[in-house]
Tab-separated table of C-alpha atoms and ligand atoms in Angstrom:
chain	number	residue	atom	x	y	z
A	1	MET	CA	11.133	40.145	-11.710
A	2	SER	CA	12.325	37.089	-13.643
A	3	GLY	CA	12.848	33.726	-11.941
A	4	LYS	CA	16.571	33.954	-12.828
A	5	SER	CA	17.195	37.216	-10.976
A	6	THR	CA	15.324	35.898	-7.928
A	7	VAL	CA	17.713	32.962	-7.740
A	8	GLU	CA	20.716	35.279	-8.210
A	9	GLU	CA	19.505	37.519	-5.424
A	10	ARG	CA	19.032	34.559	-3.150
A	11	VAL	CA	22.645	33.449	-3.575
A	12	LYS	CA	24.058	36.951	-3.124
A	13	THR	CA	25.428	36.842	0.385
A	14	THR	CA	27.743	39.057	2.383
A	15	THR	CA	30.684	38.407	4.662
A	16	THR	CA	31.183	40.891	7.486
A	17	GLN	CA	34.463	41.112	9.381
A	18	THR	CA	33.311	42.198	12.832
A	19	GLY	CA	36.514	41.906	14.873
A	20	ALA	CA	34.115	41.173	17.732
A	21	LEU	CA	32.963	38.312	19.918
A	22	LEU	CA	29.840	36.765	18.385
A	23	VAL	CA	27.044	35.718	20.760
A	24	VAL	CA	24.318	33.445	19.376
A	25	GLY	CA	21.007	33.986	21.186
A	26	GLY	CA	19.651	37.088	22.887
A	27	GLY	CA	17.893	35.589	25.902
A	28	ILE	CA	18.896	36.275	29.499
A	29	GLY	CA	22.156	34.380	29.000
A	30	GLY	CA	23.095	36.013	25.690
A	31	LEU	CA	22.353	39.577	26.785
A	32	SER	CA	24.108	39.079	30.138
A	33	ALA	CA	27.124	37.752	28.238
A	34	GLY	CA	27.021	40.680	25.817
A	35	LEU	CA	26.979	43.152	28.655
A	36	ALA	CA	29.634	41.364	30.711
A	37	LEU	CA	32.005	41.050	27.750
A	38	ALA	CA	31.502	44.717	26.861
A	39	ARG	CA	32.405	45.529	30.441
A	40	ALA	CA	35.590	43.509	29.901
A	41	GLY	CA	36.494	45.793	26.972
A	42	GLN	CA	35.233	43.553	24.165
A	43	ASP	CA	33.096	44.452	21.176
A	44	VAL	CA	30.194	42.019	20.997
A	45	TRP	CA	27.624	41.199	18.326
A	46	VAL	CA	24.473	39.441	19.557
A	47	PHE	CA	22.427	37.430	17.025
A	48	GLU	CA	18.787	36.694	17.908
A	49	LYS	CA	16.441	34.751	15.665
A	50	ALA	CA	13.263	36.462	16.914
A	51	HIS	CA	12.370	39.753	15.274
A	52	GLU	CA	12.762	41.469	18.635
A	53	PHE	CA	14.508	40.695	21.922
A	54	ARG	CA	11.810	39.425	24.246
A	55	GLU	CA	11.041	36.804	26.862
A	56	ILE	CA	8.041	34.521	26.831
A	57	GLY	CA	6.714	33.270	30.134
A	58	ALA	CA	6.042	34.801	33.479
A	59	GLY	CA	8.113	35.291	36.610
A	60	LEU	CA	11.680	34.535	37.503
A	61	GLN	CA	13.314	34.126	40.893
A	62	LEU	CA	16.835	35.463	41.240
A	63	GLY	CA	18.991	34.422	44.162
A	64	PRO	CA	21.707	36.699	45.567
A	65	ASN	CA	24.313	34.768	43.570
A	66	ALA	CA	22.780	36.213	40.376
A	67	VAL	CA	21.732	39.571	41.841
A	68	ARG	CA	25.376	40.178	42.808
A	69	VAL	CA	26.374	39.768	39.143
A	70	LEU	CA	23.502	41.952	37.924
A	71	ASP	CA	24.795	44.694	40.214
A	72	TRP	CA	28.282	44.259	38.751
A	73	LEU	CA	26.691	44.557	35.289
A	74	GLY	CA	25.190	47.892	36.346
A	75	VAL	CA	21.525	46.881	36.080
A	76	TYR	CA	20.628	46.242	39.716
A	77	ASP	CA	19.116	49.681	40.373
A	78	ALA	CA	16.899	49.564	37.286
A	79	LEU	CA	15.834	46.007	38.085
A	80	SER	CA	15.061	46.903	41.713
A	81	GLU	CA	12.525	49.430	40.506
A	82	VAL	CA	10.446	46.778	38.759
A	83	ALA	CA	11.193	43.758	40.954
A	84	PHE	CA	9.542	42.466	44.098
A	85	PHE	CA	11.496	41.536	47.227
A	86	PRO	CA	9.767	38.538	48.809
A	87	HIS	CA	9.849	38.138	52.572
A	88	ARG	CA	10.331	34.377	52.734
A	89	LEU	CA	10.639	31.152	50.741
A	90	VAL	CA	7.890	28.883	52.030
A	91	LEU	CA	7.363	25.187	51.306
A	92	LEU	CA	3.781	24.045	51.840
A	93	ASP	CA	2.054	20.696	51.759
A	94	ALA	CA	-0.320	21.044	48.794
A	95	ILE	CA	-2.789	18.551	50.214
A	96	ALA	CA	-2.759	19.193	53.968
A	97	GLU	CA	-2.195	22.947	53.422
A	98	ARG	CA	0.449	23.344	56.080
A	99	GLU	CA	3.879	24.916	56.253
A	100	LEU	CA	6.716	22.426	55.895
A	101	GLY	CA	9.678	24.761	55.863
A	102	VAL	CA	10.575	28.436	55.741
A	103	LEU	CA	13.669	30.359	54.693
A	104	ASP	CA	13.668	33.934	55.862
A	105	LEU	CA	14.766	36.397	53.151
A	106	GLY	CA	14.798	39.466	55.415
A	107	GLU	CA	17.624	41.552	56.812
A	108	SER	CA	19.729	38.677	58.120
A	109	PHE	CA	19.582	36.929	54.727
A	110	ARG	CA	20.669	40.114	52.944
A	111	ALA	CA	23.421	40.745	55.461
A	112	HIS	CA	24.638	37.175	55.197
A	113	PHE	CA	24.744	36.980	51.395
A	114	GLY	CA	25.378	40.650	50.670
A	115	TYR	CA	22.454	40.842	48.221
A	116	PRO	CA	18.705	40.242	48.357
A	117	TYR	CA	16.588	37.521	46.817
A	118	LEU	CA	14.311	39.091	44.232
A	119	VAL	CA	11.560	38.064	41.846
A	120	ALA	CA	10.790	39.782	38.555
A	121	HIS	CA	8.772	39.461	35.413
A	122	ARG	CA	11.017	37.844	32.816
A	123	SER	CA	10.333	40.596	30.335
A	124	ASP	CA	11.252	43.228	32.954
A	125	LEU	CA	14.643	41.573	33.462
A	126	LEU	CA	15.192	41.232	29.727
A	127	ASP	CA	14.192	44.877	29.132
A	128	VAL	CA	16.675	46.056	31.740
A	129	LEU	CA	19.471	43.975	30.176
A	130	LEU	CA	18.463	45.084	26.692
A	131	GLN	CA	18.507	48.765	27.624
A	132	ALA	CA	21.976	48.388	29.146
A	133	CYS	CA	23.161	46.653	25.953
A	134	LYS	CA	21.702	49.481	23.858
A	135	ASP	CA	23.452	52.014	26.086
A	136	SER	CA	26.784	50.288	25.566
A	137	GLU	CA	28.780	51.374	22.541
A	138	ARG	CA	30.383	47.970	22.463
A	139	VAL	CA	27.234	45.838	22.066
A	140	HIS	CA	25.778	45.472	18.591
A	141	LEU	CA	22.314	43.874	18.579
A	142	LEU	CA	21.042	41.918	15.582
A	143	PRO	CA	17.435	40.715	15.980
A	144	ASN	CA	15.913	38.755	13.094
A	145	HIS	CA	19.165	36.847	12.543
A	146	THR	CA	18.809	33.082	12.725
A	147	VAL	CA	22.192	31.447	13.018
A	148	GLU	CA	22.310	28.306	10.947
A	149	ARG	CA	25.883	27.237	11.588
A	150	VAL	CA	29.013	28.258	13.461
A	151	GLU	CA	32.546	27.129	12.722
A	152	ASN	CA	36.145	27.663	13.713
A	153	ILE	CA	38.380	29.318	11.140
A	154	PRO	CA	42.104	30.137	11.460
A	155	GLY	CA	42.464	32.816	14.141
A	156	GLY	CA	38.728	33.238	14.671
A	157	ALA	CA	35.243	31.858	14.230
A	158	ARG	CA	32.391	32.291	11.800
A	159	VAL	CA	28.624	32.574	12.190
A	160	VAL	CA	26.495	31.765	9.139
A	161	CYS	CA	22.887	32.939	9.138
A	162	ASP	CA	19.989	31.209	7.397
A	163	ASN	CA	20.014	33.810	4.597
A	164	GLY	CA	23.632	32.848	3.833
A	165	ASN	CA	25.172	36.020	5.251
A	166	GLU	CA	28.200	35.358	7.369
A	167	PHE	CA	29.976	37.175	10.154
A	168	ILE	CA	33.568	36.630	11.181
A	169	GLY	CA	34.753	37.388	14.679
A	170	LYS	CA	37.280	36.498	17.331
A	171	ALA	CA	35.171	33.699	18.813
A	172	VAL	CA	31.589	32.474	19.237
A	173	ILE	CA	29.587	32.122	22.438
A	174	ALA	CA	26.478	30.004	21.861
A	175	ALA	CA	23.690	31.058	24.230
A	176	ASP	CA	20.963	29.539	22.094
A	177	GLY	CA	19.112	27.696	24.816
A	178	LEU	CA	18.013	24.137	25.583
A	179	TRP	CA	17.691	23.169	21.909
A	180	SER	CA	21.081	24.691	21.001
A	181	ALA	CA	22.234	23.563	17.569
A	182	THR	CA	25.802	24.591	18.414
A	183	ARG	CA	25.915	22.165	21.330
A	184	GLY	CA	25.742	19.324	18.779
A	185	LEU	CA	29.181	20.363	17.470
A	186	ILE	CA	30.663	19.761	20.886
A	187	HIS	CA	28.608	16.953	22.388
A	188	LYS	CA	26.005	14.651	20.895
A	189	ASP	CA	23.051	14.282	23.241
A	190	ASP	CA	19.348	15.000	23.447
A	191	PRO	CA	17.196	16.805	26.005
A	192	VAL	CA	15.806	14.448	28.649
A	193	CYS	CA	12.043	14.473	29.258
A	194	LYS	CA	10.512	12.646	32.215
A	195	GLY	CA	6.941	13.684	31.490
A	196	TYR	CA	6.734	16.812	33.653
A	197	VAL	CA	4.709	19.702	32.262
A	198	ALA	CA	4.379	23.321	33.436
A	199	TYR	CA	1.459	25.690	33.079
A	200	ARG	CA	2.077	29.270	34.074
A	201	GLY	CA	0.742	32.778	33.967
A	202	THR	CA	0.291	36.074	35.787
A	203	LEU	CA	-2.767	37.916	37.020
A	204	PRO	CA	-3.373	41.274	38.696
A	205	ILE	CA	-2.522	40.894	42.377
A	206	GLU	CA	-6.076	41.911	43.371
A	207	GLN	CA	-7.364	38.796	41.631
A	208	ALA	CA	-5.016	36.412	43.459
A	209	THR	CA	-6.631	33.874	45.751
A	210	GLU	CA	-6.333	35.174	49.312
A	211	HIS	CA	-3.848	33.347	51.565
A	212	PRO	CA	-1.395	34.221	54.364
A	213	TRP	CA	1.727	33.972	52.192
A	214	LEU	CA	1.079	36.626	49.556
A	215	ASP	CA	4.391	38.433	50.223
A	216	ASP	CA	6.390	35.225	49.954
A	217	VAL	CA	7.614	32.856	47.284
A	218	VAL	CA	5.517	29.790	48.023
A	219	MET	CA	5.989	26.295	46.676
A	220	TRP	CA	3.127	23.894	47.345
A	221	ILE	CA	4.418	20.348	47.004
A	222	GLY	CA	2.685	16.991	46.597
A	223	PRO	CA	2.949	13.649	44.814
A	224	GLY	CA	4.300	14.201	41.310
A	225	MET	CA	3.511	17.923	41.361
A	226	HIS	CA	4.225	21.379	42.705
A	227	PHE	CA	2.661	24.813	42.464
A	228	VAL	CA	4.722	28.007	42.776
A	229	GLN	CA	3.288	31.458	43.501
A	230	TYR	CA	4.842	34.884	44.072
A	231	PRO	CA	4.227	38.577	43.328
A	232	ILE	CA	6.224	40.310	40.595
A	233	ARG	CA	6.466	43.804	39.073
A	234	ARG	CA	6.561	45.805	42.328
A	235	GLY	CA	3.839	43.516	43.672
A	236	GLU	CA	1.327	44.519	41.019
A	237	LEU	CA	1.128	41.081	39.385
A	238	TYR	CA	0.913	37.594	40.823
A	239	ASN	CA	2.894	34.826	39.133
A	240	GLN	CA	1.796	31.176	39.234
A	241	VAL	CA	3.422	28.017	37.875
A	242	ALA	CA	1.785	24.600	38.140
A	243	VAL	CA	3.949	21.563	37.377
A	244	PHE	CA	2.909	17.917	37.300
A	245	GLU	CA	4.100	14.534	36.151
A	246	SER	CA	1.885	13.282	33.339
A	247	SER	CA	0.720	9.721	33.894
A	248	ARG	CA	-0.418	9.674	30.269
A	249	PHE	CA	3.211	10.278	29.231
A	250	LEU	CA	4.365	7.477	31.525
A	251	ASN	CA	1.712	5.188	29.964
A	252	GLY	CA	3.018	6.035	26.503
A	253	GLU	CA	-0.154	7.816	25.398
A	254	PRO	CA	0.354	10.183	22.443
A	255	GLU	CA	-1.679	13.036	23.924
A	256	TRP	CA	-0.420	14.057	27.323
A	257	GLY	CA	0.036	17.072	29.593
A	258	THR	CA	-3.338	18.541	28.582
A	259	PRO	CA	-5.237	21.077	30.740
A	260	GLU	CA	-7.707	18.300	31.550
A	261	GLU	CA	-4.866	16.159	32.931
A	262	LEU	CA	-3.547	19.157	34.882
A	263	PHE	CA	-6.857	19.665	36.707
A	264	GLU	CA	-7.250	15.936	37.234
A	265	HIS	CA	-3.786	15.733	38.838
A	266	PHE	CA	-4.378	18.732	41.082
A	267	SER	CA	-7.824	17.528	42.172
A	268	MET	CA	-6.166	15.931	45.244
A	269	CYS	CA	-4.982	19.377	46.474
A	270	ALA	CA	-6.306	21.637	49.204
A	271	PRO	CA	-9.212	23.925	48.151
A	272	ARG	CA	-6.969	27.006	48.175
A	273	VAL	CA	-4.606	25.435	45.634
A	274	LYS	CA	-7.449	24.283	43.405
A	275	GLU	CA	-9.042	27.710	43.514
A	276	ALA	CA	-5.768	29.439	42.607
A	277	LEU	CA	-5.247	26.984	39.781
A	278	ARG	CA	-8.378	28.292	38.083
A	279	ASN	CA	-6.364	31.433	37.245
A	280	ILE	CA	-3.592	29.560	35.466
A	281	HIS	CA	-3.316	30.117	31.710
A	282	THR	CA	-4.195	26.912	29.897
A	283	ASP	CA	-3.647	28.056	26.323
A	284	ARG	CA	0.015	27.020	26.413
A	285	HIS	CA	2.174	24.609	28.366
A	286	TRP	CA	5.886	23.885	28.670
A	287	VAL	CA	7.281	20.365	28.611
A	288	MET	CA	10.114	20.188	31.149
A	289	ASN	CA	13.470	19.016	29.816
A	290	ASP	CA	16.993	18.974	31.085
A	291	ARG	CA	20.173	17.293	29.891
A	292	GLU	CA	22.969	15.360	31.519
A	293	PRO	CA	25.937	17.485	32.606
A	294	ILE	CA	28.757	17.267	30.064
A	295	PRO	CA	32.529	17.448	30.638
A	296	ASN	CA	33.333	19.882	27.820
A	297	TRP	CA	31.574	22.987	26.461
A	298	THR	CA	34.246	24.188	24.060
A	299	ASP	CA	35.570	23.482	20.592
A	300	GLY	CA	38.460	25.819	19.747
A	301	ARG	CA	36.984	29.312	19.616
A	302	ILE	CA	33.389	28.222	20.152
A	303	THR	CA	31.903	27.773	23.614
A	304	LEU	CA	28.485	27.340	25.218
A	305	LEU	CA	26.701	29.427	27.841
A	306	GLY	CA	23.416	29.218	29.796
A	307	ASP	CA	20.840	26.563	28.911
A	308	ALA	CA	22.872	25.599	25.846
A	309	ALA	CA	25.579	24.405	28.244
A	310	HIS	CA	23.650	23.219	31.305
A	311	PRO	CA	19.855	23.071	30.952
A	312	MET	CA	18.245	22.130	34.241
A	313	TYR	CA	14.799	21.779	35.771
A	314	GLN	CA	13.565	24.963	37.402
A	315	TYR	CA	12.849	23.434	40.828
A	316	MET	CA	15.744	25.295	42.474
A	317	ALA	CA	15.128	28.436	40.375
A	318	GLN	CA	18.739	28.519	39.193
A	319	GLY	CA	18.724	28.126	35.374
A	320	ALA	CA	18.841	31.831	34.556
A	321	CYS	CA	20.961	32.526	37.658
A	322	GLN	CA	23.595	30.127	36.341
A	323	ALA	CA	23.501	31.746	32.885
A	324	ILE	CA	24.132	35.109	34.570
A	325	GLU	CA	26.996	33.629	36.610
A	326	ASP	CA	28.429	32.132	33.387
A	327	ALA	CA	28.450	35.579	31.793
A	328	ALA	CA	30.481	37.112	34.615
A	329	CYS	CA	32.943	34.266	34.729
A	330	LEU	CA	33.401	34.242	30.954
A	331	ALA	CA	34.035	37.986	30.884
A	332	GLU	CA	36.651	37.729	33.625
A	333	ALA	CA	38.407	34.880	31.811
A	334	VAL	CA	38.363	36.785	28.504
A	335	LYS	CA	39.726	39.875	30.235
A	336	ASP	CA	42.583	37.852	31.704
A	337	PHE	CA	43.562	35.983	28.535
A	338	THR	CA	42.741	38.262	25.577
A	339	PRO	CA	43.674	37.715	22.796
A	340	ASP	CA	43.967	33.975	23.538
A	341	MET	CA	40.293	33.020	23.393
A	342	GLU	CA	41.005	29.306	23.569
A	343	LYS	CA	42.760	29.756	26.907
A	344	ALA	CA	39.997	32.031	28.137
A	345	PHE	CA	37.362	29.441	27.217
A	346	ALA	CA	39.401	26.682	28.874
A	347	LEU	CA	39.502	28.636	32.127
A	348	TYR	CA	35.818	29.565	31.833
A	349	GLN	CA	34.633	25.987	31.493
A	350	GLN	CA	37.086	24.714	34.065
A	351	GLN	CA	35.512	27.074	36.542
A	352	ARG	CA	31.883	26.668	35.494
A	353	ILE	CA	31.361	22.982	34.744
A	354	PRO	CA	31.786	21.652	38.303
A	355	ARG	CA	29.363	24.223	39.674
A	356	THR	CA	26.649	23.941	37.033
A	357	SER	CA	26.913	20.120	36.981
A	358	ARG	CA	26.389	20.033	40.725
A	359	ILE	CA	23.322	22.229	40.398
A	360	GLN	CA	21.905	20.203	37.475
A	361	THR	CA	22.175	16.961	39.433
A	362	SER	CA	21.013	18.500	42.727
A	363	VAL	CA	17.895	19.827	41.012
A	364	ARG	CA	16.995	16.307	39.904
A	365	VAL	CA	17.409	15.036	43.473
A	366	TRP	CA	15.406	17.958	44.857
A	367	GLY	CA	12.693	17.165	42.293
A	368	ASP	CA	12.566	13.566	43.533
A	369	ILE	CA	12.299	14.815	47.128
A	370	ILE	CA	9.503	17.321	46.600
A	371	HIS	CA	7.525	15.076	44.230
A	372	THR	CA	7.882	11.817	46.143
A	373	ARG	CA	4.884	9.511	46.523
A	374	ASP	CA	6.623	7.291	49.061
A	375	ALA	CA	5.074	7.678	52.541
A	376	THR	CA	8.340	7.033	54.400
A	377	ALA	CA	10.210	9.552	52.276
A	378	VAL	CA	7.439	12.104	52.848
A	379	LEU	CA	7.654	11.618	56.606
A	380	LEU	CA	11.437	11.952	56.632
A	381	ARG	CA	11.384	14.961	54.329
A	382	ASN	CA	8.756	16.801	56.354
A	383	THR	CA	10.518	16.084	59.634
A	384	ILE	CA	13.862	17.342	58.329
A	385	LEU	CA	12.318	20.451	56.791
A	386	SER	CA	10.355	21.363	59.899
A	387	ASN	CA	13.501	21.136	62.023
A	388	ARG	CA	15.325	23.776	60.027
A	389	ALA	CA	15.327	27.270	61.470
A	390	PRO	CA	14.214	30.001	59.018
A	391	ASP	CA	17.536	31.790	59.458
A	392	ASP	CA	19.674	28.695	59.071
A	393	PHE	CA	21.423	29.388	55.773
A	394	GLN	CA	23.909	26.490	55.804
A	395	TYR	CA	21.888	24.410	53.299
A	396	VAL	CA	21.743	27.181	50.721
A	397	GLU	CA	25.201	28.629	51.328
A	398	TRP	CA	26.735	26.767	48.378
A	399	ILE	CA	24.061	28.105	46.018
A	400	TYR	CA	23.557	31.711	47.089
A	401	GLY	CA	26.966	32.397	48.614
A	402	PHE	CA	28.863	31.688	45.398
A	403	ASN	CA	30.590	34.658	43.781
A	404	PRO	CA	31.829	33.996	40.224
A	405	LEU	CA	33.760	37.256	40.360
A	406	GLN	CA	35.869	36.092	43.267
A	407	SER	CA	36.600	32.550	42.267
A	408	PRO	CA	40.182	31.382	42.773
A	409	ALA	CA	40.157	30.177	39.151
A	410	THR	CA	40.009	33.716	37.828
A	411	THR	CA	43.279	34.465	39.532
A	412	GLN	CA	45.035	31.582	37.812
A	413	THR	CA	47.748	32.336	35.334
A	414	ALA	CA	47.617	31.230	31.723
A	415	ASP	CA	50.198	28.527	32.461
A	416	THR	CA	47.933	26.770	34.935
A	417	VAL	CA	44.964	26.486	32.597
B	1	FAD	C1	8.714	27.130	34.095
B	1	FAD	C2	10.119	27.634	34.261
B	1	FAD	C3	10.432	28.427	35.354
B	1	FAD	C4	11.750	28.864	35.523
B	1	FAD	N1	12.040	29.625	36.628
B	1	FAD	C5	13.310	30.050	36.828
B	1	FAD	C6	13.630	30.857	37.971
B	1	FAD	O1	12.755	31.174	38.765
B	1	FAD	N2	14.922	31.265	38.131
B	1	FAD	C7	15.906	30.914	37.251
B	1	FAD	O2	17.069	31.308	37.448
B	1	FAD	N3	15.631	30.164	36.149
B	1	FAD	C8	14.362	29.733	35.917
B	1	FAD	N4	14.064	28.983	34.810
B	1	FAD	C9	15.148	28.651	33.866
B	1	FAD	C10	15.418	29.822	32.905
B	1	FAD	O3	14.223	30.202	32.263
B	1	FAD	C11	16.451	29.428	31.857
B	1	FAD	O4	17.528	28.770	32.461
B	1	FAD	C12	16.979	30.672	31.136
B	1	FAD	O5	15.924	31.353	30.499
B	1	FAD	C13	18.043	30.273	30.113
B	1	FAD	O6	18.456	31.416	29.401
B	1	FAD	P1	19.323	31.274	28.071
B	1	FAD	O7	19.552	32.662	27.603
B	1	FAD	O8	20.474	30.385	28.316
B	1	FAD	O9	18.378	30.480	27.057
B	1	FAD	P2	17.008	30.933	26.390
B	1	FAD	O10	16.184	31.715	27.332
B	1	FAD	O11	16.393	29.694	25.828
B	1	FAD	O12	17.439	31.905	25.213
B	1	FAD	C14	17.984	31.419	24.009
B	1	FAD	C15	17.819	32.502	22.951
B	1	FAD	O13	18.486	32.078	21.778
B	1	FAD	C16	17.666	32.340	20.654
B	1	FAD	N5	18.061	31.396	19.629
B	1	FAD	C17	17.926	30.060	19.611
B	1	FAD	N6	18.425	29.515	18.511
B	1	FAD	C18	18.914	30.551	17.773
B	1	FAD	C19	19.559	30.639	16.507
B	1	FAD	N7	19.803	29.548	15.779
B	1	FAD	N8	19.929	31.845	16.054
B	1	FAD	C20	19.696	32.967	16.779
B	1	FAD	N9	19.067	32.944	17.984
B	1	FAD	C21	18.693	31.754	18.482
B	1	FAD	C22	16.260	32.133	21.191
B	1	FAD	O14	15.289	32.767	20.369
B	1	FAD	C23	16.359	32.742	22.578
B	1	FAD	O15	16.108	34.118	22.566
B	1	FAD	C24	12.752	28.528	34.592
B	1	FAD	C25	12.432	27.756	33.482
B	1	FAD	C26	11.123	27.311	33.309
B	1	FAD	C27	10.813	26.491	32.089
């Protein structure tokens, strides 16, 4: 092949008129959105840069606020078969090895919130969503498509991939995660890093370090660190996440968050925590980032969803839950206002931004509380936590009791948006 024809082939690009809604990113947020929009009668094309739809990482906690939506999406039964239903959420002192607080997730929790709290392997959740997308005639999946740019055009929006091929649709929903390039069109900001690092991994349940809370979601907390453990995949695997604040980062050292620093930081913990930590995978780590809440997610026919819109720390286990809530809310708004996507997006963000902003900022405060090094704050925190009854749901009502499918905003008329 001559050099000339190679160049010609490179510039030969195609334009596809899809007539559909175009979703950028096929993670939990993107696939939930695809499914929800299909349920609302929309054709959806989902662009994913990876060569297959898959999740990296280990377990995921899903509160009843998200499980309710997954049921509405028709995937609850399939997910239940691979999930684990923990008995309690337990906060433990990582150094003194004692219970600080318990939230019972049993019958009264389910009755109160209408849905259970469940934990699942990320890939199990993604597989269930993916299968439902494949089963839907309305969802068109495009792995191996890296979106380079999105733009508004008269009466629609365009997605341009890195090979130059472009796709024209009714609107774009960017679910491309924390590092979303589309977000930069709408708001200029950068992810915020405070030097926290996570190590995580799963192991066969038989190899888990023995302790009395194996059926629970446990969070061991201590100064500048926490350690989360829970069973996943029907209880066959045990998921562990160790998070700590890197003092090397705070000192401005170039190499930080290493396995050596992890073990050094956790050396103050109770023997049971240190023993369990030996099973953590140290070949990879995740630097924790979030961003400030922003007042607008939309530019014309382009909007944001999931981590692209509201990345948050995982300390309240709500990042994916909020992406799933977004999907339901977006679909309801689109159903109400089709074909006026701009109005639908206005209603969607009007409904979602207050909620996700509150969660983003609450997670930061919760992080400060669980990681505090201040002796007075520790005493106050532990006293307050130990005075809460396990079936007192008032503190979590606003998180788990929220139903995006019943929000008053979805009953608004177009004139009020
Ligand atoms: C350690 C840890 C533990 C967590 N635990 C929980 C928990 O227990 N419960 C919970 O609810 N949340 C949890 N979270 C948060 C949760 O993982 C995220 O909020 C969630 O995965 C966000 O989903 P998303 O689809 O918005 O983004 P992502 O998962 O980041 O997906 C974005 C997708 O877009 C694709 N993409 C990116 N750019 C492009 C492009 N240009 N073109 C095409 N495709 C593109 C990516 O490949 C990816 O597939 C945790 C997070 C961490 C780090």
